[in-house]
Each structure stands twice: as structure tokens, then as C-alpha cells.
Tab-separated table of C-alpha atoms and ligand atoms in Angstrom:
chain	number	residue	atom	x	y	z
A	146	MET	CA	23.574	38.924	-20.222
A	147	ARG	CA	22.628	37.018	-17.065
A	148	LEU	CA	20.620	33.839	-17.542
A	149	LYS	CA	17.289	33.562	-15.746
A	150	ILE	CA	16.400	30.139	-14.333
A	151	ALA	CA	12.876	29.588	-13.033
A	152	ILE	CA	12.658	27.298	-10.014
A	153	GLN	CA	9.913	26.262	-7.628
A	154	LYS	CA	9.594	28.803	-4.822
A	155	LYS	CA	9.026	26.313	-1.982
A	156	GLY	CA	8.680	22.643	-1.216
A	157	ARG	CA	10.881	19.651	-1.820
A	158	LEU	CA	11.846	20.603	-5.361
A	159	TYR	CA	13.027	23.999	-4.083
A	160	GLU	CA	15.173	22.392	-1.369
A	161	ASP	CA	16.684	19.849	-3.767
A	162	THR	CA	17.311	22.458	-6.477
A	163	ILE	CA	19.070	24.833	-4.100
A	164	PHE	CA	21.044	21.910	-2.679
A	165	MET	CA	22.161	20.937	-6.186
A	166	PHE	CA	23.316	24.474	-7.051
A	167	LYS	CA	25.076	25.040	-3.710
A	168	ASN	CA	26.657	21.613	-3.931
A	169	ALA	CA	27.992	22.601	-7.342
A	170	GLY	CA	29.717	25.603	-5.748
A	171	PHE	CA	27.255	28.403	-6.576
A	172	ARG	CA	26.376	30.958	-3.903
A	173	PHE	CA	23.165	32.995	-3.726
A	174	THR	CA	21.619	35.995	-2.035
A	175	LYS	CA	17.929	36.940	-2.049
A	176	ASP	CA	16.895	40.324	-3.444
A	177	SER	CA	14.413	42.569	-1.645
A	178	THR	CA	11.439	41.324	-3.690
A	179	GLY	CA	11.981	37.774	-2.462
A	180	PHE	CA	11.388	36.480	-6.006
A	181	ILE	CA	14.962	36.649	-7.301
A	182	MET	CA	18.060	34.874	-5.985
A	183	PRO	CA	21.069	36.307	-7.816
A	184	CYS	CA	24.055	33.969	-8.029
A	185	GLU	CA	27.062	35.729	-6.496
A	186	ASN	CA	29.764	33.843	-8.363
A	187	ALA	CA	28.236	33.197	-11.809
A	188	ASP	CA	26.105	35.164	-14.276
A	189	PHE	CA	22.652	33.801	-13.583
A	190	ASP	CA	19.652	34.470	-11.357
A	191	LEU	CA	17.178	32.004	-9.892
A	192	ILE	CA	13.587	33.210	-10.262
A	193	LEU	CA	11.193	31.808	-7.668
A	194	LEU	CA	7.818	30.823	-9.127
A	195	ARG	CA	4.888	28.492	-8.524
A	196	ASP	CA	5.678	25.135	-10.119
A	197	ASP	CA	2.649	25.178	-12.486
A	198	ASP	CA	3.779	28.544	-13.877
A	199	ILE	CA	7.358	27.544	-14.729
A	200	PRO	CA	6.689	25.951	-18.178
A	201	THR	CA	4.526	28.929	-19.214
A	202	VAL	CA	7.114	31.504	-18.146
A	203	VAL	CA	9.915	29.595	-19.927
A	204	ALA	CA	7.782	29.089	-23.075
A	205	GLN	CA	7.009	32.832	-23.096
A	206	LYS	CA	10.768	33.522	-22.745
A	207	GLY	CA	10.348	35.267	-19.404
A	208	CYS	CA	13.090	32.900	-18.235
A	209	ASP	CA	15.726	31.096	-20.301
A	210	LEU	CA	15.622	27.877	-18.312
A	211	GLY	CA	13.458	26.213	-15.697
A	212	ILE	CA	13.597	23.333	-13.264
A	213	VAL	CA	10.335	21.529	-12.787
A	214	GLY	CA	8.894	18.067	-12.251
A	215	ARG	CA	8.172	16.073	-15.391
A	216	ASN	CA	4.655	15.651	-13.926
A	217	THR	CA	3.991	19.399	-14.298
A	218	ILE	CA	5.064	19.398	-17.972
A	219	HIS	CA	3.006	16.279	-18.555
A	220	GLU	CA	-0.105	17.873	-17.040
A	221	ASP	CA	0.319	20.943	-19.266
A	222	ILE	CA	0.701	18.786	-22.375
A	223	CYS	CA	-2.409	16.763	-21.466
A	224	GLU	CA	-4.349	19.986	-20.821
A	225	GLU	CA	-3.334	21.449	-24.168
A	226	LYS	CA	-4.239	18.228	-25.939
A	227	TYR	CA	-7.602	18.156	-24.186
A	228	HIS	CA	-8.491	21.705	-25.284
A	229	ASN	CA	-6.785	21.846	-28.664
A	230	LYS	CA	-7.414	18.270	-29.734
A	231	GLY	CA	-3.805	17.375	-30.317
A	232	VAL	CA	-1.877	20.613	-30.894
A	233	SER	CA	0.231	21.634	-27.922
A	234	SER	CA	1.848	25.041	-27.675
A	235	ILE	CA	3.613	23.930	-24.479
A	236	GLU	CA	5.290	21.139	-26.444
A	237	SER	CA	6.525	23.631	-29.039
A	238	GLY	CA	7.370	26.366	-26.505
A	239	THR	CA	9.808	24.438	-24.313
A	240	VAL	CA	12.262	21.577	-24.591
A	241	ILE	CA	13.517	19.187	-21.928
A	242	LEU	CA	17.293	19.678	-21.905
A	243	GLN	CA	18.308	17.291	-19.157
A	244	ASP	CA	16.995	14.900	-16.521
A	245	LEU	CA	18.052	15.809	-12.985
A	246	PRO	CA	18.846	13.290	-10.254
A	247	PHE	CA	16.155	14.325	-7.767
A	248	GLY	CA	12.421	14.900	-7.440
A	249	LYS	CA	11.673	11.247	-8.123
A	250	CYS	CA	7.998	10.482	-7.603
A	251	ARG	CA	5.034	8.886	-9.332
A	252	LEU	CA	1.478	9.886	-10.093
A	253	SER	CA	-0.706	7.095	-8.774
A	254	ILE	CA	-4.304	6.238	-8.097
A	255	ALA	CA	-5.007	5.534	-4.429
A	256	GLY	CA	-8.008	4.621	-2.355
A	257	GLY	CA	-9.195	2.599	0.617
A	258	LYS	CA	-8.162	-0.527	-1.316
A	259	THR	CA	-5.904	-1.207	-4.331
A	260	LEU	CA	-7.429	0.467	-7.388
A	261	ALA	CA	-6.584	0.546	-11.082
A	262	VAL	CA	-7.677	3.241	-13.539
A	263	SER	CA	-10.258	0.747	-14.829
A	264	ASN	CA	-11.969	0.761	-11.399
A	265	LEU	CA	-12.722	4.479	-11.593
A	266	ALA	CA	-15.882	4.351	-13.752
A	267	ASN	CA	-18.572	6.610	-12.263
A	268	LYS	CA	-16.327	7.437	-9.300
A	269	SER	CA	-15.253	10.804	-7.875
A	270	VAL	CA	-11.489	11.256	-7.908
A	271	ALA	CA	-9.709	14.108	-6.111
A	272	THR	CA	-6.577	15.279	-7.912
A	273	SER	CA	-4.301	18.208	-8.707
A	274	TYR	CA	-3.616	16.503	-12.068
A	275	PRO	CA	-7.054	16.280	-13.739
A	276	TYR	CA	-5.761	16.275	-17.321
A	277	SER	CA	-3.129	13.586	-16.743
A	278	LEU	CA	-5.840	11.487	-15.127
A	279	LEU	CA	-8.343	12.060	-17.927
A	280	HIS	CA	-5.646	11.312	-20.519
A	281	PHE	CA	-4.972	7.901	-18.993
A	282	ALA	CA	-8.596	7.208	-18.192
A	283	LYS	CA	-10.086	8.369	-21.490
A	284	ASP	CA	-11.869	5.052	-22.021
A	285	ILE	CA	-13.397	5.040	-18.538
A	286	ALA	CA	-16.935	6.397	-18.305
A	287	GLY	CA	-18.204	8.947	-15.827
A	288	ILE	CA	-15.098	9.925	-13.849
A	289	ASN	CA	-15.906	12.988	-11.791
A	290	THR	CA	-12.681	14.881	-11.035
A	291	ILE	CA	-12.576	17.001	-7.884
A	292	ILE	CA	-9.741	19.448	-8.460
A	293	LEU	CA	-7.751	20.268	-5.323
A	294	LYS	CA	-4.474	22.218	-5.372
A	295	GLY	CA	-3.056	20.436	-2.295
A	296	SER	CA	-3.801	18.119	0.653
A	297	VAL	CA	-5.499	15.816	-1.857
A	298	GLU	CA	-5.134	12.805	0.448
A	299	ILE	CA	-7.723	14.182	2.867
A	300	ALA	CA	-10.560	14.149	0.268
A	301	PRO	CA	-11.766	10.534	0.793
A	302	LYS	CA	-11.899	11.081	4.577
A	303	LEU	CA	-13.997	14.221	4.030
A	304	GLY	CA	-16.393	12.181	1.926
A	305	ILE	CA	-15.911	14.243	-1.240
A	306	ALA	CA	-14.045	11.598	-3.268
A	307	ASP	CA	-13.969	7.815	-3.680
A	308	ALA	CA	-10.321	7.837	-4.671
A	309	ILE	CA	-7.417	10.182	-5.365
A	310	CYS	CA	-4.816	10.596	-8.082
A	311	ASP	CA	-1.744	12.283	-6.602
A	312	LEU	CA	2.031	12.264	-6.388
A	313	VAL	CA	3.639	9.597	-4.252
A	314	SER	CA	7.258	9.776	-3.191
A	315	SER	CA	7.995	7.877	0.021
A	316	GLY	CA	4.362	6.790	0.427
A	317	MET	CA	4.193	8.349	3.896
A	318	THR	CA	1.317	10.735	3.141
A	319	LEU	CA	-0.800	7.866	1.767
A	320	LYS	CA	-0.059	5.694	4.775
A	321	GLU	CA	-0.878	8.481	7.212
A	322	ASN	CA	-4.234	8.919	5.499
A	323	GLU	CA	-4.965	5.169	5.411
A	324	LEU	CA	-4.874	5.038	1.619
A	325	VAL	CA	-3.441	2.240	-0.518
A	326	GLU	CA	-1.440	3.010	-3.636
A	327	GLY	CA	-2.923	1.462	-6.772
A	328	GLU	CA	-2.034	1.859	-10.451
A	329	THR	CA	0.742	4.304	-11.346
A	330	ILE	CA	-0.014	6.454	-14.376
A	331	LEU	CA	3.247	8.429	-14.598
A	332	HIS	CA	6.824	8.238	-13.297
A	333	SER	CA	8.392	11.630	-12.720
A	334	ASN	CA	11.659	13.334	-11.805
A	335	ALA	CA	12.986	16.877	-11.969
A	336	VAL	CA	13.990	18.100	-15.422
A	337	LEU	CA	15.839	21.122	-16.741
A	338	ILE	CA	13.777	22.792	-19.449
A	339	GLY	CA	14.621	25.606	-21.839
A	340	ASN	CA	12.640	27.695	-24.274
A	341	ASP	CA	12.745	26.129	-27.682
A	342	ASN	CA	15.247	28.535	-29.209
A	343	PHE	CA	17.589	28.460	-26.225
A	344	ASP	CA	21.231	28.362	-27.343
A	345	VAL	CA	22.807	25.309	-25.708
A	346	GLN	CA	26.244	26.693	-26.635
A	347	ASN	CA	25.664	29.559	-24.185
A	348	LYS	CA	28.792	29.822	-21.988
A	349	ILE	CA	26.991	30.281	-18.655
A	350	TYR	CA	24.669	27.383	-19.463
A	351	LYS	CA	27.645	25.138	-20.229
A	352	ARG	CA	29.278	26.138	-16.941
A	353	ILE	CA	26.091	25.353	-15.003
A	354	ILE	CA	25.625	22.015	-16.769
A	355	ASP	CA	29.250	21.028	-16.111
A	356	ALA	CA	28.933	21.965	-12.452
A	357	ILE	CA	25.674	20.125	-11.826
A	358	ALA	CA	26.504	17.115	-14.010
A	359	GLU	CA	28.800	15.565	-11.424
A	360	PRO	CA	27.322	16.155	-8.029
A	361	ALA	CA	29.894	15.911	-5.278
A	362	SER	CA	27.181	14.450	-3.085
A	363	PRO	CA	26.464	10.735	-3.432
A	364	ASN	CA	22.817	11.403	-2.388
A	365	MET	CA	23.302	9.734	0.959
A	366	LYS	CA	22.198	10.719	4.438
A	367	TYR	CA	24.181	9.964	7.593
A	368	ILE	CA	21.758	9.059	10.378
A	369	MET	CA	22.656	8.952	14.086
A	370	PHE	CA	20.206	7.947	16.794
A	371	ASN	CA	19.902	6.411	20.245
A	372	CYS	CA	17.926	3.305	21.157
A	373	GLU	CA	17.515	0.760	23.906
A	374	ALA	CA	19.919	-2.150	23.495
A	375	THR	CA	16.989	-4.564	23.737
A	376	ASN	CA	15.579	-3.025	20.534
A	377	MET	CA	18.767	-3.715	18.558
A	378	PRO	CA	17.535	-6.829	16.698
A	379	LYS	CA	14.561	-4.862	15.304
A	380	ILE	CA	16.760	-1.843	14.523
A	381	LEU	CA	19.446	-3.934	12.799
A	382	ASP	CA	16.738	-5.532	10.699
A	383	ILE	CA	15.496	-2.092	9.533
A	384	ILE	CA	19.027	-0.977	8.621
A	385	SER	CA	20.044	-4.325	7.103
A	386	PHE	CA	20.913	-2.387	3.876
A	387	SER	CA	24.096	-1.308	5.699
A	388	LYS	CA	26.892	-3.878	5.865
A	389	SER	CA	28.460	-2.422	9.000
A	390	PRO	CA	26.451	0.096	11.005
A	391	THR	CA	28.359	1.614	13.941
A	392	VAL	CA	26.855	0.613	17.301
A	393	LEU	CA	28.254	2.329	20.417
A	394	PRO	CA	27.196	1.855	24.049
A	395	LEU	CA	26.093	5.113	25.706
A	396	ALA	CA	27.053	6.238	29.236
A	397	GLN	CA	23.484	5.432	30.296
A	398	SER	CA	23.486	1.664	30.638
A	399	GLY	CA	21.210	-0.320	28.332
A	400	MET	CA	21.312	2.427	25.683
A	401	ASN	CA	23.152	2.406	22.362
A	402	ALA	CA	24.029	5.025	19.762
A	403	VAL	CA	23.786	3.853	16.157
A	404	HIS	CA	25.365	5.517	13.092
A	405	VAL	CA	24.404	4.439	9.591
A	406	MET	CA	24.455	5.745	6.006
A	407	CYS	CA	21.208	5.592	4.071
A	408	LYS	CA	20.219	6.377	0.491
A	409	GLU	CA	18.374	9.679	0.280
A	410	ASP	CA	15.509	8.031	-1.668
A	411	ASP	CA	14.907	5.532	1.150
A	412	PHE	CA	15.427	8.010	3.977
A	413	TRP	CA	11.828	8.885	4.944
A	414	GLU	CA	10.702	5.283	4.997
A	415	VAL	CA	13.716	4.221	7.085
A	416	HIS	CA	13.203	7.210	9.399
A	417	LYS	CA	9.564	6.240	10.028
A	418	LYS	CA	10.457	2.594	10.738
A	419	LEU	CA	13.267	3.611	13.111
A	420	LYS	CA	10.940	5.915	15.043
A	421	ASP	CA	8.351	3.161	15.294
A	422	ALA	CA	11.095	0.833	16.587
A	423	GLY	CA	11.964	3.248	19.408
A	424	ALA	CA	14.843	5.303	17.953
A	425	THR	CA	15.238	8.676	19.702
A	426	SER	CA	17.398	11.804	19.223
A	427	ILE	CA	17.543	11.090	15.494
A	428	LEU	CA	20.156	13.334	13.894
A	429	VAL	CA	20.418	13.480	10.104
A	430	MET	CA	23.264	14.920	8.055
A	431	SER	CA	23.944	15.214	4.348
A	432	VAL	CA	26.981	13.312	3.163
A	433	GLU	CA	29.339	15.431	1.115
A	434	LYS	CA	31.629	12.748	-0.248
A	435	VAL	CA	32.314	9.062	0.213
A	436	MET	CA	35.927	8.371	-0.706
B	772	PRP	C1	3.260	16.056	-2.146
B	772	PRP	C2	2.258	15.184	-2.890
B	772	PRP	C3	1.864	14.171	-1.867
B	772	PRP	C4	3.133	14.011	-1.044
B	772	PRP	C5	3.813	12.734	-1.421
B	772	PRP	O1	2.538	16.941	-1.391
B	772	PRP	O2	1.146	15.939	-3.359
B	772	PRP	O3	0.812	14.624	-1.075
B	772	PRP	O4	3.971	15.132	-1.325
B	772	PRP	O5	5.002	12.528	-0.698
B	772	PRP	P1	5.235	11.238	0.192
B	772	PRP	O6	4.775	10.030	-0.608
B	772	PRP	O7	6.724	11.244	0.395
B	772	PRP	O8	4.461	11.386	1.456
B	772	PRP	P2	3.170	18.258	-0.784
B	772	PRP	O9	3.991	17.925	0.420
B	772	PRP	O10	3.855	18.980	-1.867
B	772	PRP	O11	1.899	19.053	-0.252
B	772	PRP	P3	0.577	19.534	-1.024
B	772	PRP	O12	0.189	18.488	-2.039
B	772	PRP	O13	-0.443	19.633	0.069
B	772	PRP	O14	0.931	20.833	-1.653
B	773	ZN	ZN1	0.188	16.504	-1.543
């Protein structure tokens, strides 16, 4: 019997999940429905779903396993608790089998200035995570949640919310929308979940776990870019995490090429700073191994 693994159908978690499987040596095709990616060299299929639906489908045994952000599971648990006053069928329907080394983010309050949950009394808060918010803010009176499924950061600008409660990864989206991150209510990462009677001795499962347990990739990016030599002090300051970046003069005088390795988690922030400092022709590659 082939195992069915539910994964997010698009977005960053999709990219990282596929990267993890491919990096572990698994190859995939897409079937004609576009919802199933059969693995060509092992007995399992990836099933592409909306992230919110993954815990439900796994709990209902539509899939054996799922990969989802801890934040999604947390929201479901808070929702169940809210409606059932303590009894959660999600909690009994699925188990977290393993933490995965990607999808790191946090659920934070943000606004025009630094805010804590305690500042939200009688305020409107836009969020895709209303139950997580209400769980943490249960002692705060009069919070009006505006539920948005995406682009939450735009709500204050549109005048429909005083603050937001949304996922923050690099912080870029907040910055672009002139919002300041305040109190964090949950730290999240991707997790592998299974339905609660899933047999962890299953041979295919063990093969998958072995393959993904030791990623060949050190989660680094190799960045190459050009910049004016006069900008080097600023650039070297931004990439000061690297002991020995490669700096090469280009044929065009006064221009340099710079090569540097950067942690994947820091990449977007570094990328933004480099662009602001005048880096051009930025080329980014995944690092397979550092030996
Ligand atoms: C997610 C999240 C934040 C953003 C955070 O949105 O909801 O908006 O990423 O990432 P950052 O801190 O690295 O900028 P996503 O891109 O999934 O879009 P959506 O919320 O509009 O669906
Ligand atoms: Zn978003």
C-alpha cells in the first residue's frame, strides 16, 4: 500500500517541503488532476491540499501523514477548545511525529507602534488566526477580530483594523507595510503529523524518515552580486557574518563581484539590505554540501 502524505499546495511551505524530499533523493511527477504527486522511486504519494485542511484530512484518515506549520495545528486546537470548552477532536485525531527544519516563523501582534496583547482591549485586530489570538487574549476585553485569509498586513492601511496578528518570518512584509512587530504569541515551524493510529514501524515511513532526517543541504544560500567598489565598506558590513567573502574586480573599472554564503533563515533580510546598498545582478543558489 502506498502512503499518502498531505502537503501544502503552494507557498513557502510547499517549496521547502518539495526541496526536502528532492534533497533526500525522491523524485516526483504530477498526475493529471494536479492534486497528486506520485513519488517515482518510493511507495508514497504527495497530496496537495490547502494548509488549513491538512490536519482534518489526516485526522479523518484521508491521508496517513501530513506536513503543516505548527501554527495551523495550534489554531485548530484553539478553535476546538473555543467551541467544545476543552475537548479537542483534532488533538485526539492526529499526532505530531517529528519537527522539521524549515517553516520557522512566529505569530505576532503588529501595529503602527510596538503593541502587546494587553494593549488590544476594545481594538479591532485583523488576523487569519482568530482562535489563537482569542486564546492568548482571553483576559482582554472587547477585541474585535477581523478575519482575513491573506494580505492581513494591508488592513490597518485600509482603516479596517487597529492592529494585526499574523505570521512573521523575515519581517519584510511588516516593514513594507510600515508595521512594527510587537508581542509574539506563538513560535512555529513545520511538523510531520500522522493520524493517531499510524504505525510508525511502517517500512515506507521509516525509509522517508531516514532520508529526511539528515538533509544533505546545510540550509545555506550562495549569493553572488555586483556592486560599485565605493560601496564595499557598506556591503562588507552587511555580510560581516562571513569570515572571508570573495571580492573580485570586474572588467568594468570601479565595479566588484562579491560571492558569499548566507544562512537560509537570514537570506531575505540580507538580500534586502544588499539591494538597498546598491548590489545588482544578485544571483542566488542553493548549497548542496559544504565539505
Ligand atoms: C505570510 C504571512 C506574512 C508573511 C510573513 O504570508 O501571512 O504575511 O508571509 O513573511 P515575512 O515576514 O518573511 O515577510 P504569505 O506570503 O503566505 O501570503 P498571504 O498571507 O497573503 O497568503
Ligand atoms: Zn500574509
